């Protein structure tokens, strides 16, 4: 009988397997550590304190399976079931888009327009895991936040997140864009599907495993922006803000769409990678 491998050996092998895939987005060492810690039911620090311990056989087997799945491209967040956003630990599964760091810009810009000292109503259209709605709720405890999604499976995830984070000011609605909502909002925020259905980007990395409906609105990449802008016009109070995340090459088109419909103070802002990422506008007073 061969001796069980130590945690150090397992990590080394897992990391090597991940490095061989040459996925530029991956962090092989970190991912191997996350997965092994998870198989042991421990935090990552445990791995360093116990590097020379033999691994329990069942944990070693599970770890090798997870590494194989990761080698096949499965997103790490779906395997761990977690993704951090705005410092909130969110649960995720394949019914929802994995929250992206660049979406934190959308939250930041919304918060700049949402004062702490008065009552507020905020909508998140296409909430998915609930990331945007929950980030806003965590920073503006006095706000009434309404989150909409077409997918009941996504709403299950979002509700679960609201519950385990104890953020009870968010109400969830199933439906299309702004349709389930009434009026008098201070802000409508959305990271809607905006990748064209024939874009080869959809066949890369994590996107291959994510819900198509969260990524692409079909052939017309601006469809969601148009529908949400129309819905937001009717539901924002005068002076209220509409904020969209969009693709790096869509800033001009989204600005044009809002300007043509009479929105004020229309502007596009860039993310940390200096790419056009958010366009916003104010409903005329
Ligand atoms: N920003 C995502 C990406 O580029 C796409 C998300 C979306 O369509 N809303 O991977």
Tab-separated table of C-alpha atoms in Angstrom, residues 11-272:
chain	number	residue	atom	x	y	z
A	11	UNK	CA	-1.472	20.891	-3.618
A	12	UNK	CA	1.633	20.580	-5.731
A	13	UNK	CA	-0.011	18.064	-8.077
A	14	UNK	CA	-3.230	20.082	-8.314
A	15	UNK	CA	-1.363	23.260	-9.052
A	16	UNK	CA	0.698	21.553	-11.752
A	17	UNK	CA	-2.427	20.198	-13.436
A	18	UNK	CA	-3.997	23.669	-13.433
A	19	UNK	CA	-0.832	25.344	-14.703
A	20	UNK	CA	-0.720	22.967	-17.655
A	21	UNK	CA	-4.094	24.330	-18.872
A	22	UNK	CA	-2.591	27.778	-19.369
A	23	UNK	CA	-5.812	29.637	-18.640
A	24	UNK	CA	-4.703	33.250	-18.337
A	25	UNK	CA	-7.562	34.152	-15.968
A	26	UNK	CA	-6.781	31.387	-13.499
A	27	UNK	CA	-4.613	31.610	-10.409
A	28	UNK	CA	-3.451	27.963	-10.191
A	29	UNK	CA	-1.896	28.041	-6.746
A	30	UNK	CA	-4.763	29.938	-5.148
A	31	UNK	CA	-7.392	27.809	-6.831
A	32	UNK	CA	-5.717	24.545	-5.762
A	33	UNK	CA	-5.606	25.863	-2.200
A	34	UNK	CA	-9.255	26.924	-2.255
A	35	UNK	CA	-10.379	23.551	-3.543
A	36	UNK	CA	-8.274	21.483	-1.145
A	37	UNK	CA	-9.356	23.584	1.846
A	38	UNK	CA	-12.933	23.032	0.775
A	39	UNK	CA	-12.462	19.237	0.525
A	40	UNK	CA	-11.077	19.238	4.065
A	41	UNK	CA	-13.836	21.489	5.385
A	42	UNK	CA	-11.178	23.961	6.570
A	43	UNK	CA	-9.958	27.459	5.797
A	44	UNK	CA	-6.879	27.979	3.631
A	45	UNK	CA	-4.612	28.685	6.607
A	46	UNK	CA	-5.134	25.085	7.766
A	47	UNK	CA	-3.227	23.897	4.685
A	48	UNK	CA	-0.047	25.673	5.735
A	49	UNK	CA	-0.193	24.604	9.356
A	50	UNK	CA	-0.781	20.974	8.295
A	51	UNK	CA	1.228	20.796	5.067
A	52	UNK	CA	3.010	17.587	6.095
A	53	UNK	CA	-0.075	15.759	7.365
A	54	UNK	CA	-1.343	12.870	5.254
A	55	UNK	CA	-4.598	13.723	3.488
A	56	UNK	CA	-7.686	11.651	4.355
A	57	UNK	CA	-8.312	9.399	1.372
A	58	UNK	CA	-11.815	10.648	0.632
A	59	UNK	CA	-10.663	14.291	0.665
A	60	UNK	CA	-7.794	13.434	-1.680
A	61	UNK	CA	-10.187	11.720	-4.113
A	62	UNK	CA	-12.659	14.596	-4.053
A	63	UNK	CA	-9.837	17.085	-4.546
A	64	UNK	CA	-8.551	15.246	-7.639
A	65	UNK	CA	-12.063	15.200	-9.094
A	66	UNK	CA	-12.465	18.944	-8.538
A	67	UNK	CA	-9.088	19.615	-10.150
A	68	UNK	CA	-10.171	17.553	-13.178
A	69	UNK	CA	-13.381	19.589	-13.468
A	70	UNK	CA	-11.465	22.835	-13.192
A	71	UNK	CA	-9.056	21.609	-15.892
A	72	UNK	CA	-12.141	21.174	-18.099
A	73	UNK	CA	-12.955	24.852	-17.534
A	74	UNK	CA	-15.713	24.758	-14.921
A	75	UNK	CA	-15.747	28.102	-13.080
A	76	UNK	CA	-14.117	27.978	-9.674
A	77	UNK	CA	-17.045	29.924	-8.179
A	78	UNK	CA	-19.545	27.231	-9.205
A	79	UNK	CA	-17.316	24.576	-7.651
A	80	UNK	CA	-16.911	26.357	-4.328
A	81	UNK	CA	-20.462	27.740	-4.550
A	82	UNK	CA	-19.223	31.161	-3.483
A	83	UNK	CA	-18.060	34.449	-4.923
A	84	UNK	CA	-17.195	37.589	-3.028
A	85	UNK	CA	-18.689	40.876	-4.256
A	86	UNK	CA	-18.384	44.228	-2.482
A	87	UNK	CA	-16.875	42.231	0.416
A	88	UNK	CA	-20.108	40.240	0.721
A	89	UNK	CA	-19.747	36.456	0.559
A	90	UNK	CA	-22.389	35.489	-2.029
A	91	UNK	CA	-23.616	32.024	-2.876
A	92	UNK	CA	-23.681	31.246	-6.578
A	93	UNK	CA	-24.701	28.342	-8.776
A	94	UNK	CA	-25.068	27.858	-12.545
A	95	UNK	CA	-28.470	29.625	-12.486
A	96	UNK	CA	-26.692	32.956	-11.980
A	97	UNK	CA	-23.892	34.944	-13.557
A	98	UNK	CA	-20.768	34.990	-11.398
A	99	UNK	CA	-20.465	38.551	-10.041
A	100	UNK	CA	-17.528	40.394	-11.643
A	101	UNK	CA	-15.197	42.852	-9.909
A	102	UNK	CA	-15.861	45.503	-12.589
A	103	UNK	CA	-19.531	45.578	-11.540
A	104	UNK	CA	-18.407	47.157	-8.254
A	105	UNK	CA	-17.965	50.378	-10.274
A	106	UNK	CA	-21.709	50.358	-10.925
A	107	UNK	CA	-22.381	50.065	-7.171
A	108	UNK	CA	-19.867	52.807	-6.371
A	109	UNK	CA	-21.436	55.243	-8.863
A	110	UNK	CA	-24.937	54.458	-7.631
A	111	UNK	CA	-23.926	55.046	-3.983
A	112	UNK	CA	-22.477	58.458	-4.901
A	113	UNK	CA	-26.006	59.387	-5.981
A	114	UNK	CA	-27.830	57.845	-3.020
A	115	UNK	CA	-27.541	59.937	0.165
A	116	UNK	CA	-27.408	58.220	3.552
A	117	UNK	CA	-29.708	60.687	5.265
A	118	UNK	CA	-33.054	60.203	3.557
A	119	UNK	CA	-35.458	57.485	2.542
A	120	UNK	CA	-34.690	55.910	-0.823
A	121	UNK	CA	-36.186	53.483	-3.304
A	122	UNK	CA	-33.728	51.617	-5.511
A	123	UNK	CA	-34.290	49.001	-8.239
A	124	UNK	CA	-31.847	46.367	-9.542
A	125	UNK	CA	-33.036	44.953	-12.878
A	126	UNK	CA	-31.740	41.441	-13.700
A	127	UNK	CA	-30.396	40.844	-10.216
A	128	UNK	CA	-29.041	37.291	-10.711
A	129	UNK	CA	-27.288	36.356	-7.455
A	130	UNK	CA	-28.551	39.627	-5.950
A	131	UNK	CA	-25.050	41.144	-5.992
A	132	UNK	CA	-25.954	44.748	-6.831
A	133	UNK	CA	-29.144	44.913	-4.758
A	134	UNK	CA	-27.424	43.407	-1.711
A	135	UNK	CA	-24.361	45.652	-1.993
A	136	UNK	CA	-26.665	48.709	-2.087
A	137	UNK	CA	-28.753	47.378	0.801
A	138	UNK	CA	-25.607	46.800	2.879
A	139	UNK	CA	-24.476	50.421	2.371
A	140	UNK	CA	-27.864	52.152	2.542
A	141	UNK	CA	-29.770	50.429	5.360
A	142	UNK	CA	-32.609	52.958	5.102
A	143	UNK	CA	-33.265	52.186	1.410
A	144	UNK	CA	-36.106	50.074	0.132
A	145	UNK	CA	-34.451	47.930	-2.540
A	146	UNK	CA	-36.390	46.048	-5.227
A	147	UNK	CA	-34.650	43.357	-7.256
A	148	UNK	CA	-36.135	41.837	-10.427
A	149	UNK	CA	-35.194	38.738	-12.405
A	150	UNK	CA	-36.925	36.681	-15.073
A	151	UNK	CA	-35.493	33.442	-13.695
A	152	UNK	CA	-37.136	31.867	-10.621
A	153	UNK	CA	-33.956	29.792	-10.110
A	154	UNK	CA	-31.860	32.950	-9.985
A	155	UNK	CA	-34.302	34.517	-7.517
A	156	UNK	CA	-33.916	31.479	-5.247
A	157	UNK	CA	-30.181	32.164	-5.105
A	158	UNK	CA	-30.697	35.906	-4.545
A	159	UNK	CA	-33.244	35.343	-1.749
A	160	UNK	CA	-30.935	32.846	-0.112
A	161	UNK	CA	-28.130	35.424	-0.206
A	162	UNK	CA	-30.351	38.140	1.265
A	163	UNK	CA	-31.333	35.800	4.061
A	164	UNK	CA	-27.874	34.596	5.047
A	165	UNK	CA	-26.537	38.181	4.916
A	166	UNK	CA	-29.475	39.359	7.018
A	167	UNK	CA	-30.399	42.051	4.456
A	168	UNK	CA	-34.151	42.125	4.829
A	169	UNK	CA	-34.722	45.474	3.063
A	170	UNK	CA	-34.544	43.807	-0.370
A	171	UNK	CA	-37.776	42.625	-1.997
A	172	UNK	CA	-37.578	40.222	-4.927
A	173	UNK	CA	-39.837	40.155	-7.988
A	174	UNK	CA	-40.083	37.677	-10.844
A	175	UNK	CA	-40.684	39.265	-14.238
A	176	UNK	CA	-39.377	41.030	-17.309
A	177	UNK	CA	-37.128	44.090	-16.846
A	178	UNK	CA	-38.967	46.868	-14.908
A	179	UNK	CA	-42.399	45.375	-15.510
A	180	UNK	CA	-43.118	44.086	-11.949
A	181	UNK	CA	-42.280	47.443	-10.345
A	182	UNK	CA	-44.415	50.439	-9.446
A	183	UNK	CA	-43.062	54.000	-9.401
A	184	UNK	CA	-41.183	56.675	-7.444
A	185	UNK	CA	-37.661	55.260	-7.583
A	186	UNK	CA	-34.507	57.261	-6.831
A	187	UNK	CA	-32.316	54.963	-8.907
A	188	UNK	CA	-32.666	52.124	-11.390
A	189	UNK	CA	-29.479	50.079	-11.704
A	190	UNK	CA	-28.768	47.234	-14.091
A	191	UNK	CA	-26.030	44.949	-15.347
A	192	UNK	CA	-28.208	43.412	-18.075
A	193	UNK	CA	-27.299	40.895	-20.786
A	194	UNK	CA	-25.350	42.812	-23.419
A	195	UNK	CA	-23.121	40.391	-25.350
A	196	UNK	CA	-24.293	39.746	-28.930
A	197	UNK	CA	-25.445	36.161	-29.394
A	198	UNK	CA	-22.888	35.567	-32.184
A	199	UNK	CA	-19.932	36.936	-30.214
A	200	UNK	CA	-17.180	34.300	-29.948
A	201	UNK	CA	-16.468	35.698	-26.458
A	202	UNK	CA	-19.426	33.615	-25.212
A	203	UNK	CA	-17.387	30.487	-25.968
A	204	UNK	CA	-14.494	31.475	-23.709
A	205	UNK	CA	-13.644	30.902	-20.038
A	206	UNK	CA	-16.367	30.961	-17.393
A	207	UNK	CA	-18.955	32.286	-19.861
A	208	UNK	CA	-19.320	28.794	-21.400
A	209	UNK	CA	-20.848	27.615	-18.123
A	210	UNK	CA	-22.941	30.662	-17.252
A	211	UNK	CA	-26.658	31.138	-18.067
A	212	UNK	CA	-26.957	32.429	-21.649
A	213	UNK	CA	-29.993	34.514	-20.761
A	214	UNK	CA	-27.857	36.502	-18.300
A	215	UNK	CA	-25.188	37.211	-20.901
A	216	UNK	CA	-26.902	37.859	-24.215
A	217	UNK	CA	-30.177	39.493	-25.224
A	218	UNK	CA	-29.915	37.932	-28.734
A	219	UNK	CA	-28.880	39.600	-32.025
A	220	UNK	CA	-29.692	43.091	-30.792
A	221	UNK	CA	-27.054	43.811	-28.159
A	222	UNK	CA	-28.847	47.002	-27.034
A	223	UNK	CA	-32.254	45.408	-26.506
A	224	UNK	CA	-32.044	45.259	-22.698
A	225	UNK	CA	-30.783	48.847	-22.416
A	226	UNK	CA	-33.683	50.101	-24.526
A	227	UNK	CA	-36.340	48.149	-22.602
A	228	UNK	CA	-34.966	49.090	-19.189
A	229	UNK	CA	-34.558	52.776	-20.136
A	230	UNK	CA	-38.189	52.871	-21.247
A	231	UNK	CA	-39.351	51.202	-18.018
A	232	UNK	CA	-37.139	53.434	-15.877
A	233	UNK	CA	-38.535	56.624	-17.444
A	234	UNK	CA	-41.952	55.724	-16.074
A	235	UNK	CA	-40.731	54.613	-12.669
A	236	UNK	CA	-38.036	57.080	-11.620
A	237	UNK	CA	-38.971	60.214	-9.772
A	238	UNK	CA	-37.855	63.435	-11.516
A	239	UNK	CA	-34.099	63.804	-10.929
A	240	UNK	CA	-33.705	60.037	-10.369
A	241	UNK	CA	-30.732	58.153	-11.845
A	242	UNK	CA	-30.451	55.303	-14.327
A	243	UNK	CA	-27.139	53.417	-14.277
A	244	UNK	CA	-26.100	50.701	-16.728
A	245	UNK	CA	-23.114	48.414	-16.922
A	246	UNK	CA	-22.209	47.618	-20.530
A	247	UNK	CA	-19.486	46.207	-22.780
A	248	UNK	CA	-16.196	48.084	-23.324
A	249	UNK	CA	-17.280	49.100	-26.845
A	250	UNK	CA	-20.898	50.080	-26.065
A	251	UNK	CA	-20.449	53.404	-24.242
A	252	UNK	CA	-21.195	55.565	-27.244
A	253	UNK	CA	-24.273	53.596	-28.286
A	254	UNK	CA	-25.742	53.613	-24.766
A	255	UNK	CA	-25.083	57.353	-24.357
A	256	UNK	CA	-26.798	58.010	-27.678
A	257	UNK	CA	-29.776	55.903	-26.678
A	258	UNK	CA	-30.232	57.877	-23.441
A	259	UNK	CA	-29.598	61.303	-24.998
A	260	UNK	CA	-32.134	60.663	-27.758
A	261	UNK	CA	-34.720	59.862	-25.120
A	262	UNK	CA	-34.082	63.125	-23.266
A	263	UNK	CA	-32.026	61.950	-20.296
A	264	UNK	CA	-29.784	64.580	-18.678
A	265	UNK	CA	-26.180	64.489	-17.428
A	266	UNK	CA	-25.492	61.426	-19.577
A	267	UNK	CA	-21.918	60.193	-19.066
A	268	UNK	CA	-19.784	57.090	-19.464
A	269	UNK	CA	-17.234	56.047	-16.838
A	270	UNK	CA	-14.327	53.647	-17.056
A	271	UNK	CA	-13.474	50.648	-14.904
A	272	UNK	CA	-10.101	49.905	-13.273
